[in-house]
Amino acid sequence: MSKEAVIQVDSLVKKYGDLVAVNGVSFTVNRGEVFSFVGPNGAGKTTTVEILVCLRDLTAGKAKVLGFDVSDRKGQQQIRKRVGVLPQDFNTFDLLTVKENLSYYKKMYDGGMDIDELIRLVDLEDKAKTLYKNLSGGLKKRLAIAIALVNDPEVIFLDEPTTGLDPKARRDVWDLIEGLRQQGKTIFLTTHYMDEAEVLSDRVIIINYGKIIADGTPSELILKHGGKTTLIVEEGGTEAHNVLRKKFPDSKIENNDVLVPINDKSDLPDAVMTLNDTKTKFAELIVRRPNLEDVFLNLTGKKLVDGELS
Amino acid sequence: MKRILAIIGGALRVWFRSKHTIFWTLAFPLLLMLLFGAIFSVSEDPRFDFYVQNQDIIDGVPSPLSDTFVSMLNETGVLKLKMVDAAENTAEYIDEKGIEMLLLIPEGFQQSCFTQNASVVLKTVPPEVDTSAATVRGVVEQIAEYFNTVTTGETPPQVVTVQSESLVSENYRFIDFFVPGLIGMTLMTTGIFGAIGWNTRNRELGILKKLATTPLSKLEWIIGVILFEMVMCAISTVVILTVGILVFDLRVLPNIYSIILIAAGAITFPGMGMVIARFVKETDSADAAANAVSFPMMFLSGSFFPLEMMPDFLREIAKVLPLTYVNNGLRASMVYGNASSALYNTAIVLVVGIVFIIIGSLITNWRED
């Protein structure tokens, strides 16, 4: 993968009156990466994207997209020609069909992708003549992503592309993004779904209260901040806890489940054998690997549920 | 009871938080009441505006008999006389000022009185257009009768006769005078409602934000919306005229001057809508904002009844409303065949339209703040 930087952000600050929405953020996105900006609602994700796609002015710092300064008027014109954007909560014309909507936005650019090819890419051939208002939520989102691709952009900004979708529709959008990644597109994704960032991203930045709190590949972040793998003895209760804590003093009981931290390769078979030997009753054994949600929890002390801190 | 109170409470909360509903429930009827109250208010000056041109001048002053006739008119208390200089060209003066009722006392009036064949010429729009024309005609004829009695001491003979002339050459009916006002009103409502609604709805859907990320410029968007509204205005105008011709045997038809004026109006009102749209955030408020601007304009610009019947202060307000010039211009071109007045009104409408487009392109919120 090329290491050409297509987005360079240095000490970016955005203030709304006294409120500092983005507070000295710096990062680089390389060509061909799927780069995720993850954080709760109000963390500064959308503000950062809107600065990068020239929808908002920055207060301080520098930002370049494809080598063009976002604060420079001529640079903005070049950026608009060469990036594709799916704004947050975007809906398009209800009474235009899929194909008509795509044609409408394509006419805003010189050149771009062939509309029929684009419809095939997002797997909407059967719906090409369907009005937007008659599409399901998932199909609407697919069309919205297709609209972001009409100019065959070098960088694609997807601002919370799966918010409000059901699990199946989310998976479909993930497949679409994965397909774009395989085509070598650079994708800047904002999301508050940690699993989405983990599955799709080459690199992740976690942002909270306008500041970057972690930056790396998903596996790097999990290794560094995610904590340990845990064996969960479901419905083990105090009996299982008493049996296991002799060998695993860090084990604890939560809602009648026993949680056993796995510090070593031999810990897992040891724990299972102990339960087997003592004929301890339990419902199920689950091995839970740490993920980006644990990273966020460990870094902030709070869980992220549907974009809100809890 | 608790549940019923909950229903009432919930409905009240929703009502209170909906600007649109509040407007239609409270502000709109209030606005109409104030508007019509002011228009039909008779307390200020109930008299009819009536222009008099006395051309019977002897030694630089009006002849005694013509002056007497004017005094009699004035003493009725029904007419608010506005004297026109004797040297003015009557026809040009009427065109220029858009006068609907004028009495001409011709040169030699006094002399003719002595030979009992004097006449005055009453020029009015047809009573079908403005009912006050019929009233004024009646008053003038009564005064002529009275003048005859006073000057001869008996009736008849007729010393003075009233010759009535229509200011309109063709035999037009009410519908022919109504349609230009209707076209003007349609241009306004289509333009203002269309531009505000289209902008607000697309902003709410996120379409404006999406378009702002493309090479499309703000000015291109504004011009696109205005041209679209022009097409809508053209369609509306064609429909009005077609129905007018087929159903009401409409006799007034647009000529080149009225087409140019319709085009100018179709630029001005969407331009005005684009400026207003800048301050409207929600779709719910869009109709309220459009109504707040268009309703007063509809009633104060002479779309449905002549400006002459409104109090002076409302006539002053009408002078700053672009629809007034659209209506005046359309009537001038379609009904009176007065090209110069049509072009004068077109020029005003066009300048106002360009100003609105410039202001709209400056203040439209294309990018985020």
XYZ file of C-alpha atoms in Angstrom:
679
model
C 0.000 0.000 0.000
C 1.269 3.438 -0.921
C 2.101 5.744 1.949
C 1.070 8.884 0.095
C -0.730 11.172 2.544
C -4.054 12.336 1.117
C -5.331 14.044 4.266
C -3.029 15.984 6.567
C -4.428 17.649 9.656
C -2.242 19.631 12.004
C -3.404 21.101 15.335
C -6.939 21.626 14.019
C -9.178 23.747 16.222
C -12.853 24.625 15.724
C -14.699 26.843 18.185
C -18.371 27.825 18.297
C -18.296 30.828 20.570
C -16.847 29.539 23.829
C -17.421 25.887 22.919
C -14.343 24.117 21.602
C -15.682 21.383 19.334
C -12.315 20.267 17.974
C -9.293 20.889 20.155
C -5.880 20.632 18.517
C -6.426 17.471 16.466
C -3.576 16.176 14.276
C -3.545 13.108 12.030
C -2.688 11.855 8.568
C -4.656 9.572 6.268
C -2.782 7.651 3.582
C -4.045 6.791 0.124
C -5.984 3.521 0.019
C -6.709 3.414 3.746
C -10.047 2.954 5.421
C -9.615 5.430 8.232
C -12.165 5.604 11.027
C -12.891 8.518 13.281
C -14.638 7.011 16.276
C -16.259 8.653 19.271
C -19.501 9.542 20.998
C -22.024 12.068 19.650
C -20.670 15.582 20.034
C -17.037 14.433 20.146
C -16.114 16.539 17.096
C -16.227 13.872 14.361
C -18.709 15.563 12.044
C -17.195 19.000 12.616
C -13.805 17.640 11.538
C -15.288 16.029 8.419
C -17.193 19.203 7.537
C -13.974 21.211 7.781
C -12.176 18.711 5.537
C -14.915 18.817 2.873
C -15.000 22.618 2.985
C -18.434 22.949 4.585
C -17.060 24.790 7.616
C -14.174 27.151 8.272
C -11.552 26.101 10.781
C -10.682 28.341 13.722
C -6.990 27.459 13.940
C -4.494 24.918 12.666
C -4.035 23.531 9.169
C -5.770 20.910 7.080
C -5.004 19.663 3.590
C -6.957 17.244 1.449
C -5.216 15.824 -1.638
C -2.571 18.492 -1.106
C -5.064 21.388 -1.223
C -5.522 23.724 1.725
C -9.125 23.614 2.979
C -8.893 27.331 3.851
C -7.866 28.363 0.357
C -10.692 29.247 -2.058
C -9.060 27.655 -5.102
C -8.068 24.681 -2.988
C -11.692 24.251 -1.934
C -12.788 24.098 -5.584
C -10.270 21.327 -6.277
C -11.273 19.407 -3.139
C -14.962 19.560 -4.100
C -14.174 18.111 -7.518
C -12.108 15.231 -6.183
C -13.819 14.023 -2.998
C -17.144 12.282 -2.474
C -19.206 13.014 0.603
C -22.059 11.275 2.363
C -23.217 13.860 4.909
C -24.709 12.738 8.203
C -28.523 12.213 8.052
C -28.541 12.750 4.283
C -31.739 12.077 2.357
C -32.299 12.805 -1.285
C -35.280 13.623 -3.507
C -38.232 11.420 -2.541
C -39.912 11.621 -5.908
C -36.900 10.842 -8.074
C -35.915 7.277 -8.863
C -32.580 5.728 -7.938
C -31.227 6.398 -11.415
C -32.646 9.920 -11.594
C -31.124 10.815 -8.243
C -27.706 9.576 -9.342
C -27.952 11.453 -12.650
C -28.915 14.645 -10.794
C -25.806 14.632 -8.621
C -23.537 13.442 -11.423
C -24.427 16.566 -13.399
C -22.811 18.671 -10.687
C -19.422 17.344 -11.826
C -17.466 17.146 -15.060
C -17.158 13.451 -15.813
C -17.505 10.787 -13.151
C -18.707 7.205 -13.026
C -21.122 5.617 -15.444
C -24.507 5.588 -13.718
C -25.412 2.015 -14.708
C -22.040 0.802 -13.495
C -22.554 2.651 -10.240
C -25.997 1.096 -9.800
C -24.419 -2.342 -10.304
C -21.656 -1.502 -7.834
C -24.144 -0.798 -5.050
C -26.333 -3.700 -6.146
C -29.429 -1.614 -6.911
C -30.096 -2.850 -10.478
C -33.552 -4.120 -9.505
C -34.405 -0.784 -7.914
C -33.043 1.544 -10.598
C -36.525 2.785 -11.460
C -37.851 2.798 -7.894
C -38.620 6.122 -6.232
C -36.336 6.986 -3.338
C -39.294 7.195 -0.955
C -40.157 3.560 -1.691
C -36.711 2.192 -0.778
C -35.993 0.520 2.576
C -33.626 2.233 5.031
C -30.728 0.026 3.981
C -31.277 0.604 0.264
C -31.606 4.343 0.833
C -28.218 4.284 2.525
C -26.718 2.304 -0.353
C -28.035 4.885 -2.789
C -26.633 7.666 -0.591
C -23.201 6.030 -0.724
C -23.554 5.649 -4.494
C -24.321 9.375 -4.688
C -21.063 10.008 -2.843
C -19.301 8.019 -5.583
C -20.802 9.688 -8.691
C -17.683 11.745 -9.411
C -15.382 8.718 -9.003
C -13.709 10.429 -6.030
C -10.187 9.814 -4.783
C -11.271 10.210 -1.163
C -14.710 9.259 0.163
C -16.049 10.770 3.372
C -18.815 8.709 4.962
C -20.280 10.427 8.008
C -22.027 7.806 10.157
C -23.192 5.710 7.198
C -24.936 3.008 9.250
C -26.650 5.020 11.986
C -30.264 3.943 12.355
C -29.943 0.829 10.189
C -30.955 -2.673 11.235
C -28.146 -5.281 11.623
C -28.697 -6.789 8.163
C -28.635 -3.410 6.450
C -25.513 -2.463 8.433
C -23.766 -5.608 7.210
C -24.726 -4.766 3.619
C -23.192 -1.315 3.982
C -20.070 -2.870 5.496
C -19.778 -5.148 2.452
C -20.092 -2.148 0.198
C -17.377 -0.256 2.064
C -15.166 -3.344 2.001
C -15.680 -3.530 -1.771
C -14.597 0.106 -2.120
C -11.537 -0.594 0.031
C -10.590 -3.438 -2.282
C -10.821 -1.033 -5.214
C -8.143 1.028 -3.501
C -10.394 3.947 -2.542
C -9.401 6.055 0.435
C -12.293 6.113 2.879
C -12.700 8.466 5.808
C -15.391 6.954 7.987
C -16.946 8.449 11.087
C -18.921 6.198 13.366
C -19.892 5.658 16.952
C -20.096 1.897 16.404
C -16.860 0.377 17.667
C -17.526 -2.972 15.964
C -17.917 -1.195 12.637
C -14.599 0.587 13.012
C -12.907 -2.633 14.106
C -14.218 -4.652 11.151
C -13.727 -2.051 8.418
C -10.732 0.059 9.352
C -7.071 -0.070 8.562
C -6.562 2.657 11.114
C -8.700 4.143 13.867
C -8.650 7.389 15.781
C -10.751 7.634 18.906
C -11.880 11.167 19.669
C -13.605 12.385 22.811
C -14.497 15.965 23.806
C -12.685 17.236 20.685
C -9.370 15.552 21.510
C -7.722 12.428 20.097
C -7.319 9.850 22.834
C -6.014 6.918 20.764
C -4.571 6.386 17.280
C -3.520 3.142 15.595
C -4.670 0.001 13.820
C -7.574 -1.770 15.566
C -5.286 -4.603 16.705
C -2.683 -2.162 18.015
C -5.282 -0.301 20.023
C -6.811 -3.486 21.418
C -3.411 -4.873 22.324
C -2.395 -1.641 23.988
C -5.618 -0.535 25.675
C -8.106 -3.400 25.356
C -7.208 -5.445 28.429
C -7.119 -9.215 28.661
C -9.078 -12.057 27.088
C -11.703 -13.274 29.527
C -13.289 -16.665 30.091
C -16.920 -16.200 31.038
C -18.538 -19.006 33.006
C -22.186 -18.256 32.467
C -24.497 -18.966 35.429
C -21.513 -20.391 37.365
C -22.471 -18.478 40.497
C -20.597 -18.609 43.770
C -19.843 -22.330 43.391
C -17.794 -21.832 40.229
C -16.262 -18.659 41.624
C -15.079 -20.506 44.753
C -13.570 -23.283 42.649
C -11.794 -20.999 40.201
C -10.465 -18.271 42.488
C -8.052 -20.663 44.091
C -6.096 -20.815 40.803
C -7.268 -17.498 39.403
C -7.393 -14.949 42.214
C -8.296 -12.128 39.713
C -11.558 -13.858 38.793
C -14.749 -12.070 39.759
C -18.482 -12.636 39.744
C -20.874 -10.408 37.798
C -24.613 -11.136 37.510
C -24.052 -14.772 38.506
C -21.422 -15.124 35.718
C -17.811 -15.759 36.689
C -15.203 -13.753 34.742
C -11.725 -15.285 34.586
C -8.921 -13.139 33.111
C -6.662 -15.162 30.788
C -3.082 -14.043 31.409
C -1.303 -16.984 29.836
C -1.869 -19.557 27.078
C -2.244 -22.327 29.674
C -4.828 -20.443 31.735
C -7.742 -21.300 29.474
C -7.308 -25.129 29.470
C -6.489 -24.958 33.197
C -9.733 -23.210 34.018
C -11.808 -25.565 31.852
C -10.160 -28.633 33.396
C -10.746 -27.274 36.903
C -14.446 -26.854 36.230
C -14.597 -30.333 34.685
C -12.698 -32.016 37.510
C -14.879 -30.466 40.199
C -18.064 -31.197 38.215
C -19.083 -27.569 38.753
C -22.383 -26.625 37.178
C -22.655 -23.740 34.717
C -24.703 -22.837 31.627
C -22.032 -22.097 29.030
C -18.386 -21.191 28.613
C -17.574 -18.164 26.499
C -14.157 -16.811 25.571
C -14.381 -13.084 25.139
C -11.559 -11.293 23.363
C -11.121 -7.553 24.045
C -12.380 -5.195 21.357
C -12.500 -1.482 20.612
C -15.377 -1.049 23.051
C -13.023 -2.209 25.806
C -10.407 0.187 24.473
C -12.873 3.058 24.795
C -14.016 1.897 28.221
C -10.456 1.601 29.481
C -9.441 4.992 28.090
C -12.485 6.978 29.192
C -13.996 4.936 31.996
C -17.314 5.024 30.124
C -19.176 2.761 27.743
C -20.376 3.949 24.368
C -23.990 2.935 23.709
C -25.638 4.160 20.492
C -23.298 7.091 20.372
C -23.923 8.213 23.936
C -21.587 7.848 26.912
C -22.930 5.746 29.746
C -60.877 12.695 33.323
C -57.136 12.335 33.846
C -56.791 10.853 30.374
C -58.879 13.604 28.763
C -56.770 16.263 30.476
C -53.659 14.463 29.213
C -55.031 14.640 25.655
C -55.754 18.360 26.004
C -52.379 19.030 27.622
C -50.485 17.102 24.954
C -52.331 18.813 22.119
C -51.707 22.239 23.674
C -47.989 21.534 23.976
C -47.748 20.411 20.340
C -49.796 23.427 19.226
C -47.643 25.830 21.210
C -44.433 24.387 19.776
C -45.589 24.499 16.162
C -44.920 27.936 14.731
C -46.921 27.066 11.651
C -50.057 26.181 13.574
C -49.756 29.193 15.833
C -49.525 31.402 12.768
C -52.603 29.953 11.124
C -54.574 29.936 14.343
C -53.731 33.374 15.677
C -51.558 35.579 13.552
C -53.194 34.901 10.212
C -56.783 35.848 11.111
C -55.395 38.795 13.023
C -53.406 39.841 9.992
C -56.447 39.563 7.735
C -58.552 41.548 10.178
C -55.979 44.337 10.355
C -55.518 44.282 6.609
C -59.164 44.415 5.613
C -59.963 46.724 8.487
C -57.401 49.166 7.167
C -58.389 48.764 3.511
C -62.100 49.277 4.075
C -61.697 51.774 6.860
C -63.813 54.830 6.082
C -62.807 56.917 9.045
C -59.785 58.526 7.438
C -61.251 59.989 4.239
C -64.219 58.352 2.595
C -64.113 60.534 -0.516
C -63.286 59.301 -4.015
C -60.106 60.549 -5.654
C -61.298 62.602 -8.607
C -59.097 64.455 -11.069
C -60.433 67.619 -12.711
C -58.787 69.440 -15.592
C -60.293 72.820 -16.239
C -59.185 74.038 -19.667
C -61.616 76.927 -19.775
C -59.114 79.600 -18.837
C -59.789 83.309 -19.420
C -56.993 85.780 -18.737
C -55.001 83.150 -16.899
C -57.761 82.157 -14.488
C -60.606 79.665 -14.735
C -63.760 81.136 -16.241
C -66.383 81.987 -13.555
C -68.887 79.345 -14.742
C -66.326 76.562 -14.983
C -65.062 77.537 -11.560
C -68.616 77.399 -10.244
C -69.036 73.923 -11.679
C -65.824 72.777 -9.941
C -66.943 74.379 -6.672
C -70.249 72.512 -6.864
C -68.390 69.244 -7.332
C -66.213 70.037 -4.352
C -69.158 70.940 -2.136
C -70.723 67.512 -2.528
C -68.250 66.178 0.017
C -68.152 62.903 -1.948
C -65.245 63.775 -4.205
C -61.691 64.540 -3.266
C -60.756 66.880 -6.080
C -57.257 66.850 -7.510
C -56.774 69.641 -10.024
C -54.765 68.972 -13.152
C -52.955 71.860 -14.835
C -54.839 73.063 -17.919
C -51.682 72.872 -20.014
C -51.195 69.120 -19.403
C -51.896 66.689 -22.241
C -54.904 64.872 -20.816
C -54.266 61.476 -22.362
C -50.598 61.418 -21.428
C -51.370 62.612 -17.912
C -53.914 59.813 -17.416
C -51.453 57.196 -18.676
C -48.582 58.525 -16.645
C -50.500 58.743 -13.373
C -52.639 55.654 -13.888
C -55.760 57.757 -13.306
C -59.104 55.953 -13.257
C -61.490 58.948 -13.047
C -61.017 62.413 -14.579
C -63.380 65.216 -15.530
C -62.366 67.458 -18.380
C -63.926 70.907 -18.608
C -63.057 71.936 -22.165
C -61.951 75.297 -23.415
C -64.951 77.496 -24.286
C -67.126 75.911 -21.610
C -68.485 79.245 -20.342
C -69.146 80.509 -23.824
C -71.011 77.309 -24.675
C -73.130 77.666 -21.541
C -74.575 80.846 -22.948
C -75.655 78.973 -26.059
C -76.887 76.066 -23.958
C -74.658 73.469 -25.593
C -71.796 73.130 -23.070
C -70.490 69.771 -22.084
C -67.980 68.252 -19.729
C -66.169 65.014 -20.464
C -66.054 62.374 -17.765
C -63.353 59.776 -18.391
C -63.548 56.691 -16.177
C -62.694 53.030 -16.162
C -65.827 50.920 -16.729
C -68.023 50.470 -13.653
C -67.478 46.696 -14.046
C -63.866 47.290 -13.076
C -64.372 49.790 -10.315
C -67.857 50.269 -8.911
C -66.885 53.691 -7.613
C -66.847 54.851 -11.267
C -70.621 54.402 -11.375
C -71.057 56.368 -8.151
C -68.859 59.184 -9.391
C -70.670 59.290 -12.715
C -73.962 59.645 -10.834
C -72.572 62.472 -8.723
C -71.261 64.368 -11.749
C -74.587 63.992 -13.575
C -76.453 65.272 -10.508
C -74.137 68.257 -10.290
C -74.706 68.971 -13.981
C -78.477 68.919 -13.349
C -78.048 71.222 -10.383
C -75.788 73.511 -12.405
C -78.440 73.682 -15.103
C -81.096 74.618 -12.573
C -78.968 77.225 -10.842
C -77.796 78.903 -14.028
C -81.166 78.944 -15.831
C -83.518 78.948 -12.880
C -85.576 76.189 -14.424
C -85.219 72.665 -15.835
C -84.828 71.919 -18.605
C -83.205 73.392 -20.740
C -79.891 71.576 -20.595
C -77.031 74.004 -20.342
C -74.393 71.408 -19.625
C -74.363 67.767 -20.581
C -72.027 65.085 -19.327
C -70.268 63.060 -21.973
C -68.969 59.802 -20.578
C -65.866 58.262 -22.062
C -64.307 54.999 -21.110
C -60.591 54.997 -20.456
C -60.542 51.574 -22.056
C -60.968 51.380 -25.819
C -62.282 47.796 -25.953
C -65.508 46.569 -24.477
C -63.951 44.720 -21.557
C -65.735 43.077 -18.638
C -64.807 42.436 -15.037
C -62.946 39.197 -15.872
C -60.695 41.097 -18.266
C -59.575 43.405 -15.497
C -59.422 40.635 -12.929
C -57.137 38.295 -14.894
C -54.036 40.563 -14.970
C -54.297 40.888 -11.168
C -54.730 37.141 -10.912
C -51.625 36.557 -13.021
C -49.707 38.991 -10.815
C -50.879 37.226 -7.682
C -49.970 33.834 -9.146
C -46.489 35.036 -10.056
C -46.060 36.155 -6.462
C -47.405 33.050 -4.714
C -45.657 30.625 -7.083
C -42.368 32.465 -6.739
C -42.359 33.107 -3.007
C -43.913 29.843 -1.801
C -41.896 27.843 -4.321
C -38.509 29.312 -3.502
C -38.975 29.246 0.270
C -40.465 25.745 0.274
C -37.868 24.260 -2.057
C -34.956 25.708 -0.096
C -36.287 24.799 3.305
C -37.276 21.258 2.357
C -33.939 20.550 0.691
C -32.036 22.007 3.599
C -33.950 19.766 5.989
C -33.279 16.664 3.844
C -29.546 17.442 3.773
C -29.606 17.980 0.001
C -28.272 21.539 0.288
C -25.404 20.350 2.459
C -24.619 17.579 -0.021
C -24.712 20.003 -2.961
C -22.387 22.352 -1.085
C -19.768 19.587 -1.156
C -19.915 19.475 -4.978
C -18.499 22.044 -7.432
C -21.987 23.633 -7.677
C -21.808 27.285 -6.606
C -24.351 29.134 -4.501
C -25.183 31.462 -7.398
C -25.774 28.510 -9.735
C -28.192 27.039 -7.191
C -30.087 30.329 -6.857
C -30.295 30.850 -10.619
C -31.424 27.230 -11.053
C -34.219 27.627 -8.498
C -35.332 30.950 -9.979
C -35.421 29.562 -13.530
C -37.417 26.572 -12.288
C -39.911 28.936 -10.649
C -40.065 30.906 -13.908
C -41.156 27.737 -15.689
C -43.807 27.193 -13.000
C -44.996 30.786 -13.448
C -45.193 30.336 -17.212
C -47.276 27.188 -16.802
C -49.613 28.909 -14.305
C -50.045 31.896 -16.606
C -50.849 29.710 -19.609
C -53.393 27.745 -17.536
C -55.068 30.936 -16.270
C -55.301 32.409 -19.752
C -56.511 29.167 -21.332
C -59.267 28.691 -18.761
C -60.103 32.398 -19.024
C -60.466 32.178 -22.800
C -62.333 28.865 -22.887
C -64.667 29.400 -19.943
C -65.041 33.177 -19.630
C -64.376 34.314 -23.188
C -61.457 36.372 -21.949
C -60.617 39.272 -24.258
C -57.328 40.486 -22.817
C -54.297 38.593 -24.057
C -50.636 39.064 -23.226
C -48.573 41.085 -25.662
C -44.807 41.395 -25.800
C -44.799 43.974 -22.981
C -46.819 41.825 -20.610
C -44.686 38.757 -21.449
C -41.545 40.701 -20.559
C -43.197 41.891 -17.354
C -44.326 38.366 -16.444
C -40.738 37.187 -16.950
C -39.478 40.022 -14.731
C -42.033 39.136 -12.051
C -41.056 35.486 -12.306
C -37.495 36.531 -11.413
C -38.399 38.980 -8.667
C -40.658 36.855 -6.472
C -38.449 33.740 -6.335
C -35.560 36.133 -5.649
C -37.559 37.551 -2.760
C -38.304 33.982 -1.634
C -34.592 33.101 -1.660
C -33.882 36.047 0.640
C -36.672 35.042 3.048
C -35.582 31.365 2.914
C -32.280 32.375 4.518
C -34.155 33.055 7.749
C -36.484 30.028 7.692
C -35.024 26.961 9.376
C -37.881 24.452 9.410
C -40.344 23.252 6.800
C -43.170 24.016 9.223
C -42.182 27.667 9.316
C -41.768 27.960 5.547
C -45.465 28.310 4.751
C -45.955 30.714 7.640
C -43.127 32.925 6.408
C -44.407 32.816 2.825
C -47.935 33.635 3.971
C -46.754 36.481 6.164
C -45.150 38.149 3.144
C -47.547 37.240 0.360
C -50.943 37.848 1.969
C -50.449 41.529 2.789
C -48.910 42.022 -0.643
C -51.838 40.259 -2.306
C -54.368 42.641 -0.797
C -52.322 45.828 -0.809
C -51.079 45.705 -4.391
C -54.319 46.090 -6.288
C -54.702 42.450 -7.287
C -58.370 42.287 -6.355
C -59.512 45.855 -5.851
C -58.212 49.253 -6.969
C -55.632 51.028 -4.857
C -57.836 54.156 -5.065
C -60.269 52.724 -2.561
C -57.572 52.283 0.085
C -56.555 54.871 2.672
C -53.560 57.059 1.831
C -51.162 55.321 4.217
C -51.890 51.939 2.626
C -51.358 53.446 -0.805
C -47.942 54.606 0.361
C -47.186 51.055 1.504
C -48.371 49.729 -1.868
C -45.745 51.877 -3.580
C -42.941 49.792 -2.071
C -44.478 46.421 -2.938
C -43.220 44.878 -6.180
C -46.591 43.248 -6.856
C -48.122 46.727 -7.227
C -45.852 47.379 -10.204
C -46.525 43.939 -11.668
C -50.293 44.525 -11.449
C -50.093 48.083 -12.763
C -47.833 47.018 -15.599
C -49.964 44.037 -16.583
C -53.143 46.136 -16.628
C -51.346 48.873 -18.540
C -50.186 46.466 -21.228
C -53.078 43.999 -21.386
C -56.066 46.283 -20.750
C -55.136 49.882 -21.455
C -52.571 49.157 -24.196
C -50.221 51.632 -22.541
C -46.729 50.501 -23.536
C -44.789 53.239 -21.769
C -46.483 52.536 -18.438
C -45.898 48.785 -18.918
C -42.205 49.326 -19.611
C -41.853 51.717 -16.672
C -43.366 49.129 -14.310
C -41.292 46.333 -15.883
C -38.102 48.291 -15.298
C -38.963 48.720 -11.602
C -39.849 45.026 -11.200
C -36.660 43.951 -12.960
C -34.420 46.178 -10.858
C -36.072 44.913 -7.663
C -35.618 41.327 -8.907
C -31.918 41.817 -9.589
C -31.463 43.391 -6.156
C -33.159 40.389 -4.517
C -30.977 37.937 -6.453
C -27.830 39.791 -5.399
C -28.942 39.927 -1.752
C -30.028 36.268 -1.913
C -26.681 35.122 -3.279
C -24.875 37.085 -0.591
C -26.857 35.871 2.382
C -27.943 32.340 1.399
C -26.475 29.911 3.908
C -24.728 27.540 1.536
C -21.884 26.344 3.745
C -22.229 25.836 7.476
C -21.477 28.697 9.909
